[in-house]
Coordinates of C-alpha atoms in Angstrom, one line a residue:
Chain P
M53 CA 79.2 -6.6 3.0
V54 CA 79.9 -9.9 1.4
A55 CA 78.6 -11.8 -1.5
V56 CA 75.3 -12.8 -0.1
T57 CA 74.2 -9.2 0.1
A58 CA 75.9 -7.8 -2.9
G59 CA 72.6 -7.7 -4.8
R60 CA 70.9 -5.7 -2.1
T61 CA 72.2 -2.3 -2.9
A62 CA 69.6 0.4 -2.9
Q63 CA 67.5 1.0 -6.0
G64 CA 65.1 3.7 -6.8
A65 CA 61.7 2.8 -5.6
A66 CA 60.4 3.6 -9.0
G67 CA 60.6 0.7 -11.3
M68 CA 61.1 -1.8 -8.6
T69 CA 58.7 -4.6 -9.1
E70 CA 56.9 -6.4 -6.3
A71 CA 59.0 -9.4 -6.9
A72 CA 62.2 -7.4 -6.7
A73 CA 61.0 -5.9 -3.4
Q74 CA 60.3 -9.3 -2.0
T75 CA 63.8 -10.4 -3.1
E76 CA 65.3 -7.3 -1.3
E77 CA 63.4 -8.1 1.9
A78 CA 64.4 -11.8 1.8
A79 CA 68.0 -10.8 1.3
F80 CA 67.8 -8.4 4.3
E81 CA 66.3 -11.1 6.5
A82 CA 68.9 -13.6 5.4
A83 CA 71.7 -11.2 6.1
V84 CA 70.4 -10.5 9.6
A85 CA 69.9 -14.2 10.3
A86 CA 73.5 -14.9 9.2
D87 CA 74.7 -12.1 11.5
E88 CA 76.0 -10.0 8.7
R89 CA 76.2 -6.3 8.9
I90 CA 73.8 -4.1 7.1
E91 CA 75.5 -1.2 5.5
P92 CA 74.2 2.3 4.5
R93 CA 73.6 1.5 0.8
D94 CA 71.9 -1.8 1.5
W95 CA 68.2 -2.1 1.2
M96 CA 66.5 -2.1 4.6
P97 CA 62.9 -2.0 5.8
E98 CA 61.7 1.5 6.5
A99 CA 60.8 0.6 10.0
Y100 CA 64.3 -0.8 10.6
R101 CA 65.7 2.5 9.3
A102 CA 63.3 4.5 11.5
T103 CA 64.1 2.5 14.6
L104 CA 67.8 3.0 14.1
V105 CA 67.5 6.7 13.5
R106 CA 65.4 7.0 16.7
Q107 CA 67.8 5.0 18.8
M108 CA 71.0 6.5 17.4
A109 CA 69.7 10.0 17.7
Q110 CA 68.7 9.4 21.3
H111 CA 72.1 8.0 21.9
A112 CA 73.9 10.9 20.4
H113 CA 71.6 13.4 22.2
S114 CA 72.4 11.6 25.5
E115 CA 76.1 12.2 24.9
I116 CA 75.6 15.9 24.3
I117 CA 73.1 16.5 27.1
G118 CA 75.2 14.3 29.3
M119 CA 78.0 16.8 29.1
Q120 CA 76.0 19.2 31.3
P121 CA 75.8 17.4 34.7
E122 CA 79.5 16.8 34.6
A123 CA 80.6 20.1 33.1
N124 CA 78.8 21.5 36.1
W125 CA 81.8 20.5 38.2
I126 CA 84.7 21.4 35.9
T127 CA 85.2 24.8 37.5
R128 CA 85.1 23.3 41.0
A129 CA 87.2 20.1 40.6
P130 CA 89.2 19.8 43.8
S131 CA 92.6 19.0 42.3
L132 CA 94.3 19.8 39.0
R133 CA 94.6 16.1 38.2
R134 CA 90.8 15.5 38.7
K135 CA 90.1 18.6 36.7
A136 CA 92.1 17.4 33.8
I137 CA 90.4 14.0 33.9
L138 CA 87.0 15.6 34.0
M139 CA 87.7 18.0 31.1
A140 CA 89.0 15.2 29.0
K141 CA 85.9 13.1 29.8
V142 CA 83.5 15.9 28.8
Q143 CA 85.5 16.4 25.6
D144 CA 85.2 12.7 24.9
E145 CA 81.4 13.0 25.2
A146 CA 81.3 15.7 22.6
G147 CA 83.3 13.4 20.4
H148 CA 81.0 10.5 21.0
G149 CA 78.1 12.7 20.0
L150 CA 79.9 13.5 16.8
Y151 CA 80.5 9.9 16.0
L152 CA 76.9 9.0 16.6
Y153 CA 75.5 11.9 14.6
S154 CA 77.8 10.8 11.7
A155 CA 76.6 7.2 12.0
A156 CA 73.0 8.4 12.1
E157 CA 73.6 10.5 9.0
T158 CA 74.3 7.3 7.0
L159 CA 70.6 6.6 7.3
G160 CA 69.6 9.7 5.4
T161 CA 69.1 12.2 8.2
S162 CA 71.3 15.1 9.2
R163 CA 72.8 16.3 12.4
D164 CA 71.0 19.5 12.2
E165 CA 67.7 17.8 11.7
L166 CA 68.3 15.6 14.7
L167 CA 69.4 18.6 16.8
D168 CA 66.3 20.5 15.8
K169 CA 64.2 17.6 17.0
L170 CA 66.1 17.4 20.3
H171 CA 65.6 21.2 20.8
A172 CA 61.9 20.9 20.0
G173 CA 61.5 18.1 22.5
R174 CA 60.6 15.6 19.7
Q175 CA 63.5 13.2 20.4
R176 CA 64.6 12.0 23.7
Y177 CA 67.9 11.6 25.6
S178 CA 68.6 9.3 28.5
S179 CA 66.5 9.9 31.5
I180 CA 69.5 9.8 33.8
F181 CA 70.8 13.2 32.7
N182 CA 67.7 14.9 34.2
Y183 CA 69.2 14.4 37.7
P184 CA 71.4 17.1 39.2
T185 CA 75.0 16.8 40.2
L186 CA 75.0 18.2 43.8
T187 CA 78.4 17.3 45.1
W188 CA 81.8 16.4 43.7
A189 CA 81.1 12.7 44.5
D190 CA 78.3 12.8 41.9
V191 CA 81.1 13.0 39.2
G192 CA 82.4 9.7 40.5
A193 CA 79.0 8.1 40.8
I194 CA 78.2 9.1 37.2
G195 CA 81.5 7.5 36.1
W196 CA 81.0 4.3 38.0
L197 CA 77.2 3.7 37.8
V198 CA 76.0 5.7 34.8
D199 CA 78.9 4.9 32.5
G200 CA 78.8 1.4 33.9
A201 CA 75.2 1.0 33.0
A202 CA 75.9 2.5 29.6
I203 CA 78.7 0.1 28.9
T204 CA 76.5 -2.9 30.0
N205 CA 74.0 -1.6 27.4
Q206 CA 76.4 -0.7 24.7
V207 CA 78.9 -3.6 24.6
P208 CA 76.3 -5.8 23.0
L209 CA 75.7 -3.0 20.5
C210 CA 79.2 -3.5 19.2
R211 CA 77.5 -6.5 17.4
C212 CA 74.4 -4.7 16.3
S213 CA 73.2 -5.6 12.9
Y214 CA 73.8 -2.0 11.5
G215 CA 77.4 -1.7 10.6
P216 CA 78.0 2.1 11.2
Y217 CA 76.4 1.9 14.6
A218 CA 78.3 -1.2 15.6
R219 CA 81.6 0.4 14.6
A220 CA 80.9 3.6 16.4
M221 CA 80.1 1.6 19.5
V222 CA 83.5 -0.2 19.4
R223 CA 85.3 3.1 19.6
I224 CA 82.9 4.6 22.2
C225 CA 83.0 1.6 24.5
K226 CA 86.8 1.7 24.8
E227 CA 86.6 5.3 26.0
E228 CA 83.6 4.7 28.2
S229 CA 85.5 1.9 30.0
F230 CA 88.2 4.4 30.8
H231 CA 85.6 6.8 32.2
Q232 CA 84.1 4.2 34.3
R233 CA 87.4 3.2 35.8
Q234 CA 88.2 6.8 36.6
G235 CA 84.8 7.2 38.3
F236 CA 85.3 4.1 40.3
E237 CA 88.8 5.4 41.3
L238 CA 87.4 8.8 42.2
L239 CA 84.8 7.2 44.5
L240 CA 87.4 4.9 46.0
A241 CA 89.6 7.9 46.9
L242 CA 86.6 9.5 48.6
S243 CA 85.5 6.4 50.4
R244 CA 89.0 5.9 51.8
G245 CA 89.4 9.6 52.6
T246 CA 88.1 11.7 55.5
P247 CA 84.7 10.9 57.1
A248 CA 83.2 13.8 55.2
Q249 CA 84.5 12.5 51.9
H250 CA 83.2 9.0 52.7
E251 CA 79.8 10.4 53.5
M252 CA 79.8 12.4 50.3
A253 CA 80.5 9.3 48.3
Q254 CA 77.8 7.3 50.0
D255 CA 75.3 10.0 49.5
A256 CA 76.1 10.2 45.8
V257 CA 75.7 6.4 45.3
N258 CA 72.4 6.6 47.2
R259 CA 71.1 9.2 44.8
W260 CA 72.4 7.7 41.6
W261 CA 71.7 4.0 42.1
W262 CA 68.1 3.8 41.2
P263 CA 68.2 6.3 38.3
S264 CA 71.1 4.1 36.9
L265 CA 68.9 1.0 37.0
M266 CA 66.3 2.9 35.1
M267 CA 68.7 3.5 32.3
F268 CA 68.0 0.0 31.0
G269 CA 64.5 1.1 30.2
P270 CA 61.1 -0.2 31.1
P271 CA 60.6 -3.8 32.3
D272 CA 60.4 -6.4 29.5
D273 CA 56.7 -6.7 29.6
A274 CA 56.3 -2.9 29.0
S275 CA 59.0 -2.3 26.5
A276 CA 57.5 -1.1 23.2
H277 CA 60.4 -1.6 20.9
S278 CA 62.2 -4.6 22.4
A279 CA 60.8 -7.5 20.5
Q280 CA 61.2 -6.0 17.0
S281 CA 64.7 -4.7 17.9
M282 CA 65.8 -8.1 19.1
A283 CA 64.4 -9.7 16.0
W284 CA 66.4 -7.3 13.8
K285 CA 69.5 -7.9 16.0
I286 CA 69.7 -4.2 16.9
K287 CA 69.3 -5.3 20.5
R288 CA 70.8 -8.5 21.7
H289 CA 69.4 -8.8 25.2
S290 CA 66.3 -7.7 27.0
N291 CA 66.2 -4.7 29.3
D292 CA 65.7 -6.8 32.4
E293 CA 68.4 -9.2 31.4
L294 CA 70.9 -6.4 31.1
R295 CA 69.7 -4.7 34.3
R296 CA 70.2 -7.9 36.3
R297 CA 73.7 -8.3 34.8
F298 CA 74.5 -4.8 35.9
V299 CA 73.3 -5.4 39.5
D300 CA 75.5 -8.5 39.5
I301 CA 78.5 -6.5 38.5
C302 CA 77.9 -3.7 40.9
V303 CA 77.4 -5.6 44.1
P304 CA 81.0 -6.8 44.5
Q305 CA 82.3 -3.4 43.2
A306 CA 80.3 -1.6 45.9
Q307 CA 81.9 -3.9 48.5
A308 CA 85.4 -3.1 47.1
L309 CA 84.5 0.6 47.3
G310 CA 83.4 0.2 50.9
L311 CA 80.0 1.7 50.0
T312 CA 76.5 0.2 50.2
L313 CA 73.8 0.1 47.6
P314 CA 70.6 1.8 48.8
D315 CA 68.5 -1.3 48.3
P316 CA 67.8 -3.6 51.3
D317 CA 66.3 -6.2 49.0
I318 CA 69.5 -7.0 47.2
R319 CA 70.5 -10.5 48.0
W320 CA 72.1 -13.5 46.2
N321 CA 69.6 -15.9 44.7
E322 CA 71.2 -19.3 44.8
E323 CA 68.6 -20.9 42.5
R324 CA 69.0 -18.3 39.7
G325 CA 72.7 -17.7 40.3
Q326 CA 72.0 -14.0 40.2
H327 CA 71.1 -11.2 42.6
D328 CA 67.5 -10.3 43.4
Y329 CA 66.8 -6.6 43.9
G330 CA 64.0 -4.3 45.0
E331 CA 61.2 -2.8 43.0
I332 CA 62.1 0.2 40.8
D333 CA 59.9 3.3 41.1
W334 CA 58.4 3.2 37.6
T335 CA 56.2 6.2 38.4
E336 CA 59.3 8.3 38.9
F337 CA 60.8 6.9 35.6
Q338 CA 57.6 7.8 33.7
E339 CA 57.6 11.3 35.2
V340 CA 61.2 11.9 34.2
L341 CA 60.5 10.6 30.7
K342 CA 57.5 12.9 30.4
G343 CA 59.7 15.9 31.2
N344 CA 59.0 16.3 34.9
G345 CA 62.3 15.2 36.3
P346 CA 64.4 17.6 38.4
C347 CA 66.5 19.0 35.5
N348 CA 64.6 18.3 32.3
D349 CA 63.7 22.0 31.7
Q350 CA 67.2 23.2 32.6
R351 CA 69.0 20.7 30.4
L352 CA 67.0 21.5 27.3
A353 CA 67.1 25.2 27.9
Q354 CA 70.9 25.2 28.1
R355 CA 71.2 23.2 25.0
R356 CA 68.8 25.5 23.1
E357 CA 70.6 28.5 24.4
A358 CA 74.0 27.3 23.3
H359 CA 72.6 26.6 19.8
E360 CA 70.7 29.9 19.5
E361 CA 73.5 32.0 20.9
G362 CA 75.9 30.2 18.5
A363 CA 73.9 30.8 15.4
W364 CA 75.8 34.0 14.5
V365 CA 79.1 32.1 14.7
R366 CA 77.8 29.3 12.4
Q367 CA 76.5 31.9 10.0
A368 CA 79.8 33.7 10.0
A369 CA 81.7 30.5 9.2
A370 CA 79.2 29.8 6.3
A371 CA 79.5 33.4 5.0
Y372 CA 83.2 33.2 5.1
A373 CA 83.3 29.9 3.3
D374 CA 80.9 31.2 0.6
K375 CA 83.0 34.3 0.0
H376 CA 86.3 32.4 -0.2
R377 CA 84.8 29.7 -2.3
A378 CA 83.7 32.4 -4.7
L379 CA 87.2 33.8 -4.7
G380 CA 88.4 30.4 -5.7
E381 CA 90.5 29.9 -2.6
S382 CA 91.2 26.6 -1.2
L383 CA 89.1 25.8 1.8
S384 CA 91.2 22.9 2.8
Q385 CA 93.4 25.0 4.9
G386 CA 90.9 26.5 7.2
P387 CA 88.6 25.3 9.9
G388 CA 85.4 26.0 8.1
R389 CA 83.6 23.3 6.3
A390 CA 80.3 24.8 5.3
R391 CA 77.5 23.1 3.4
P392 CA 76.0 25.3 0.7
S393 CA 73.0 26.6 2.5
D394 CA 71.8 29.5 4.6
G395 CA 74.3 28.8 7.3
S396 CA 71.9 27.4 9.8
D397 CA 73.0 23.9 9.0
T398 CA 76.6 24.6 8.7
A399 CA 79.1 22.2 10.2
V400 CA 82.2 24.1 11.3
T401 CA 85.2 21.9 11.6
P402 CA 88.0 23.4 13.7
P403 CA 91.6 22.7 12.7
D404 CA 92.4 19.1 13.2
H405 CA 94.1 18.8 16.5
S406 CA 94.6 15.2 16.3
G407 CA 98.3 15.7 16.8
T408 CA 97.7 17.1 20.2
A409 CA 94.2 15.7 20.7
A410 CA 93.9 15.7 24.4
P411 CA 96.0 12.7 25.0
S412 CA 96.0 14.4 28.3
A413 CA 93.8 13.0 30.9
G414 CA 91.4 11.0 28.8
S415 CA 93.9 8.4 27.8
E416 CA 96.3 8.9 30.7
P417 CA 96.4 5.9 32.9
S418 CA 96.0 8.3 35.7
A419 CA 93.4 6.3 37.4
G420 CA 96.2 4.0 38.5
P421 CA 95.9 0.4 39.1
S422 CA 92.3 -0.6 39.6
P423 CA 91.3 -3.1 42.1
S424 CA 90.6 -6.6 40.8
T425 CA 86.9 -6.0 41.2
G426 CA 87.1 -2.7 39.4
P427 CA 85.1 -1.8 36.4
E428 CA 87.9 -2.6 34.0
V429 CA 87.0 -6.3 34.2
T430 CA 83.3 -5.7 33.5
A431 CA 83.4 -5.0 29.8
Q432 CA 85.4 -8.0 28.7
P433 CA 83.6 -10.9 30.4
M434 CA 80.3 -9.3 29.4
E435 CA 81.3 -9.3 25.8
A436 CA 82.5 -12.9 26.1
T437 CA 79.2 -14.2 27.6
T438 CA 76.9 -12.5 25.2
Chain U
M637 CA 110.5 30.4 40.8
T638 CA 108.8 33.7 39.9
A639 CA 108.9 32.8 36.3
A640 CA 107.4 29.4 36.8
L641 CA 104.6 30.9 38.8
A642 CA 103.9 33.7 36.3
L643 CA 103.8 31.4 33.3
G644 CA 102.0 28.6 35.2
D645 CA 99.3 31.0 36.5
D646 CA 98.7 32.3 32.9
A647 CA 98.1 28.8 31.7
L648 CA 96.0 27.7 34.8
V649 CA 93.7 30.7 34.7
L650 CA 93.1 30.7 30.9
S651 CA 92.5 27.0 31.1
H652 CA 89.8 27.6 33.8
R653 CA 88.1 30.2 31.7
L654 CA 88.0 27.9 28.7
G655 CA 86.6 25.1 30.9
E656 CA 83.6 27.4 31.5
W657 CA 82.6 26.9 27.9
A658 CA 81.9 23.2 28.3
G659 CA 78.4 22.6 27.2
H660 CA 77.9 26.1 25.9
A661 CA 79.9 26.2 22.6
P662 CA 78.3 27.3 19.3
V663 CA 78.9 24.0 17.6
L664 CA 80.0 20.6 18.8
E665 CA 83.4 20.8 17.1
E666 CA 84.1 23.8 19.2
E667 CA 83.2 21.9 22.4
V668 CA 86.0 19.6 21.4
A669 CA 88.4 22.3 20.3
L670 CA 88.0 24.6 23.4
A671 CA 88.2 21.6 25.8
N672 CA 91.3 20.5 23.9
I673 CA 93.0 23.8 24.3
A674 CA 92.0 24.0 28.0
L675 CA 93.5 20.6 28.6
D676 CA 96.8 21.6 26.9
L677 CA 97.0 24.7 29.0
L678 CA 96.1 22.8 32.2
G679 CA 98.9 20.3 31.4
Q680 CA 101.4 23.2 31.0
A681 CA 100.1 24.8 34.2
R682 CA 100.7 21.5 36.1
T683 CA 104.2 21.2 34.9
L684 CA 105.1 24.8 35.6
L685 CA 103.5 25.0 39.1
S686 CA 105.2 21.7 40.0
L687 CA 108.5 23.5 39.3
A688 CA 107.5 26.1 41.8
G689 CA 106.0 23.8 44.5
D690 CA 102.9 21.6 45.0
E691 CA 100.5 22.2 42.1
D692 CA 97.4 21.9 44.2
E693 CA 98.6 24.0 47.1
L694 CA 99.5 26.7 44.6
A695 CA 96.3 26.5 42.6
F696 CA 93.8 26.2 45.4
L697 CA 95.3 27.8 48.5
R698 CA 96.7 31.1 47.3
E699 CA 94.6 34.2 47.4
E700 CA 94.0 36.6 44.6
R701 CA 96.9 38.9 45.6
S702 CA 99.4 36.0 45.3
F703 CA 98.5 35.0 41.7
R704 CA 101.0 36.2 39.1
N705 CA 99.0 35.8 35.9
V706 CA 98.5 38.6 33.4
Q707 CA 95.1 40.3 33.6
L708 CA 94.3 39.3 30.0
V709 CA 93.8 35.6 30.8
E710 CA 91.5 36.3 33.8
Q711 CA 89.0 38.3 31.7
P712 CA 85.5 36.7 31.6
N713 CA 84.6 34.8 28.4
G714 CA 82.0 37.2 27.0
D715 CA 80.7 36.1 23.7
F716 CA 82.5 33.7 21.3
A717 CA 84.3 36.6 19.6
H718 CA 85.5 38.0 22.9
T719 CA 86.9 34.6 23.8
I720 CA 88.5 34.3 20.4
A721 CA 90.1 37.8 20.8
R722 CA 91.6 36.7 24.1
Q723 CA 92.8 33.5 22.5
L724 CA 94.4 35.4 19.6
F725 CA 96.3 37.8 21.8
F726 CA 97.4 35.2 24.2
S727 CA 98.2 32.3 21.9
V728 CA 100.3 34.4 19.5
Y729 CA 102.2 35.8 22.6
Q730 CA 102.6 32.3 24.0
H731 CA 103.7 30.8 20.7
L732 CA 106.4 33.4 20.2
L733 CA 107.5 33.2 23.8
Y734 CA 107.8 29.4 23.8
E735 CA 109.6 29.4 20.5
R736 CA 112.2 31.5 22.1
L737 CA 112.3 29.5 25.3
A738 CA 112.6 26.2 23.4
A739 CA 115.6 27.6 21.5
G740 CA 117.3 28.7 24.7
T741 CA 119.1 26.8 27.4
G742 CA 117.2 27.9 30.5
E743 CA 115.1 25.8 32.9
F744 CA 112.0 26.1 30.6
T745 CA 113.6 24.6 27.5
D746 CA 112.1 21.2 27.7
L747 CA 108.7 22.4 28.8
A748 CA 108.7 25.0 26.0
A749 CA 109.8 22.4 23.4
K750 CA 106.8 20.3 24.1
A751 CA 104.3 23.1 24.7
V752 CA 105.2 25.0 21.6
K753 CA 103.6 22.3 19.4
E754 CA 100.4 22.6 21.3
V755 CA 100.5 26.4 21.3
A756 CA 101.0 26.4 17.5
Y757 CA 97.6 24.7 17.2
H758 CA 96.0 27.1 19.6
R759 CA 97.3 30.0 17.6
D760 CA 96.1 28.5 14.3
H761 CA 92.6 27.9 15.9
A762 CA 92.4 31.5 17.1
E763 CA 93.6 33.0 13.8
Q764 CA 91.3 30.9 11.7
W765 CA 88.3 32.1 13.8
V766 CA 89.4 35.7 13.7
L767 CA 89.3 35.4 9.9
R768 CA 85.9 33.8 9.9
L769 CA 84.3 36.2 12.3
G770 CA 86.0 39.3 11.0
D771 CA 85.3 38.4 7.4
G772 CA 82.0 36.6 7.9
T773 CA 78.7 38.5 8.4
A774 CA 78.2 42.1 9.4
E775 CA 77.2 40.9 12.9
S776 CA 80.2 38.7 13.4
H777 CA 82.5 41.5 12.1
E778 CA 81.1 43.9 14.6
R779 CA 81.4 41.4 17.5
M780 CA 84.9 40.6 16.5
R781 CA 85.8 44.2 16.4
R782 CA 84.3 44.7 19.9
G783 CA 86.2 41.7 21.3
L784 CA 89.5 43.0 20.1
D785 CA 88.7 46.5 21.3
A786 CA 87.7 45.4 24.8
L787 CA 90.8 43.3 25.4
W788 CA 93.4 45.6 23.7
R789 CA 94.2 47.4 27.0
Y790 CA 95.3 44.2 28.6
T791 CA 97.9 43.4 25.9
G792 CA 100.7 45.7 27.0
E793 CA 101.2 43.7 30.1
L794 CA 102.2 40.6 28.2
F795 CA 105.6 42.2 27.4
E796 CA 106.6 43.4 30.9
P797 CA 109.8 41.4 31.5
V798 CA 109.3 38.4 33.8
E799 CA 112.2 37.8 36.2
G800 CA 114.0 34.6 35.3
V801 CA 112.8 34.6 31.6
D802 CA 115.9 35.6 29.7
I803 CA 114.7 36.8 26.3
E804 CA 114.5 40.0 24.3
W805 CA 111.1 41.3 25.4
R806 CA 111.0 44.3 23.1
A807 CA 111.7 42.0 20.1
L808 CA 109.0 39.7 21.3
E809 CA 106.6 42.6 21.4
G810 CA 107.5 43.7 17.9
D811 CA 106.9 40.2 16.5
W812 CA 103.6 40.0 18.3
L813 CA 102.4 43.3 17.0
S814 CA 103.3 42.4 13.4
A815 CA 101.7 39.0 13.7
V816 CA 98.5 40.4 15.2
T817 CA 98.4 43.3 12.7
S818 CA 98.6 40.8 9.9
V819 CA 95.8 38.5 10.9
V820 CA 93.5 41.3 12.0
G821 CA 94.1 43.0 8.6
R822 CA 93.3 39.8 6.7
A823 CA 90.1 39.6 8.8
T824 CA 89.1 43.0 7.3
L825 CA 89.5 44.6 10.7
A826 CA 91.9 47.2 12.1
L827 CA 93.8 47.1 15.3
P828 CA 92.2 49.0 18.1
T829 CA 93.5 52.5 18.6
G830 CA 93.3 52.8 22.4
P831 CA 96.2 52.4 24.8
R832 CA 97.7 48.9 25.3
A833 CA 98.5 49.6 28.8
G834 CA 98.3 52.3 31.4
S835 CA 99.6 52.8 34.9
W836 CA 96.6 50.7 36.0
T837 CA 97.6 47.6 34.0
A838 CA 101.3 47.6 33.2
G839 CA 102.7 44.7 35.0
A840 CA 99.9 44.7 37.5
G841 CA 98.9 41.0 37.2
R842 CA 102.5 39.9 37.6
Q843 CA 102.5 41.9 40.9
G844 CA 99.2 40.3 42.1
L845 CA 97.0 43.2 41.2
H846 CA 94.1 41.8 39.4
T847 CA 90.7 42.8 38.0
E848 CA 87.5 42.3 40.0
P849 CA 86.1 39.2 38.2
F850 CA 89.2 37.3 39.1
G851 CA 88.4 36.9 42.8
R852 CA 85.0 35.5 42.0
M853 CA 86.6 33.0 39.6
L854 CA 89.0 31.9 42.3
A855 CA 86.1 31.6 44.8
E856 CA 84.5 29.1 42.5
M857 CA 87.7 27.3 41.6
Q858 CA 88.9 26.9 45.2
H859 CA 85.8 26.4 47.2
L860 CA 85.6 22.6 47.4
H861 CA 89.3 22.2 47.9
R862 CA 89.3 24.7 50.8
S863 CA 86.2 23.2 52.4
H864 CA 88.1 20.0 53.1
P865 CA 91.5 21.0 54.5
G866 CA 94.2 18.4 54.2
A867 CA 92.0 15.9 52.2
S868 CA 93.3 14.1 49.2
W869 CA 91.2 13.6 46.1

């Protein structure tokens, strides 16, 4: 943060006068108005902090739960190249979850606390991951549509007023663009393949289109957090604005794929210079949010199970760290980084594999040249116009 | 040809087993680490199988009796300690093997020179976890002991000479035993006492004689590819 905000560092609440509090608030408002970044040690309104924790946690949880529908196909991927790409993608998602939990921790919460809330059903994840992956083409549809919607949502977050979140999004969006391009390319291969493959691709797009539109959240007139988030510059665009932008991006891409979007009401609106589209089934959206989607129970159950069945491993790492700390050994050499506690909230860091870190498929330009209408071009213009 | 298939199948099958962990690991960092190792192995498998023919044909269209991997790598994941025991036995073996291949002049020199760096990480990862589980809590100690014990009988096969791999297999076995003995000892555990191989395992995998879970693994792995003959993906 720069000079304007230098005086806004956190102070103990005790001893802060009312005048000082007003100064803090005014400085915060001024920084947001001037498009400066708020940093972890800066003063911020409690509601701003709470909104960010809620949104970032939900975002992190989505990455973690979002591994499941795709991991469902790792063991069945139809070629070794596709298998490598998919494994790398699922690995990236775990990495995104880690970035986002770290960013959320700068607000005074902890990953364990957030995971506990996820497991208890007290924090949400994106509604999209409550839909099942029924065929291989679903992996492509998720890449193209779900990651496409996520990018449309997330590129503006790279300019979010909270610094750690904005910086995490810069890294994440780069990788997400890769995933989206790979998904597009997967669908293209299917669409141009055998009739059975083409049909598989079309069926997947039919099933994922509407849930992807729902990823932008409720319509503007029913969005509880939108106005405040926009005022704080956490959000930059309304749900409907982003959704419409996404439809505009997808229509030509679907044509390039040789696939149709399952909405007879999509048509170009000359007057608005945008596409109109059909009515979203908001009842279904609400049901999925309430926990009644096709896979809500299963997703949460698998996450809880992984956590519970892994408890003895985390406890072992903590116990080992405690013993060897007591013995005065250096912990810097091993994979365990344990917080001094009962082990239940122990972060276990494996050896740093950054030397080999899956440069493999994730960063491999294996998707080949993408067509000019391909997803690659979506992120940049979007950024430029916002 | 035989050697590329044998080493390629080892990497392919273990990669597949590690891929089954995705979304189930005990901690997020292990999601990343296990997927990372699986990806490295898959990369090795693709290179090796391509030396022997078409990677996808070899992976998806051979039946169980034609696979040449050792039985160790096809063993189901079990709990985390079981997976780590398998990783320890295999990654120490693979590290020592690839070090030798990288130093030689055979057809695997280049591949081994690249892979040995990856495998050194896999070995470190496995060893560090054996230490933590063995010397962690009473429960983790017991689980680690059981994992080592259950897989011990599949380790003898690792040192059956592979046709076309020109190294001193007995020396490799000696180095492997002392490396494994050392890390298991530091983990406050002892080496299992049972046989490392019997007539039922010695060299069996290399001859296409596998254990029962393997066929089911292949059924899952190959199903989609086989359902669309001739399609490209």
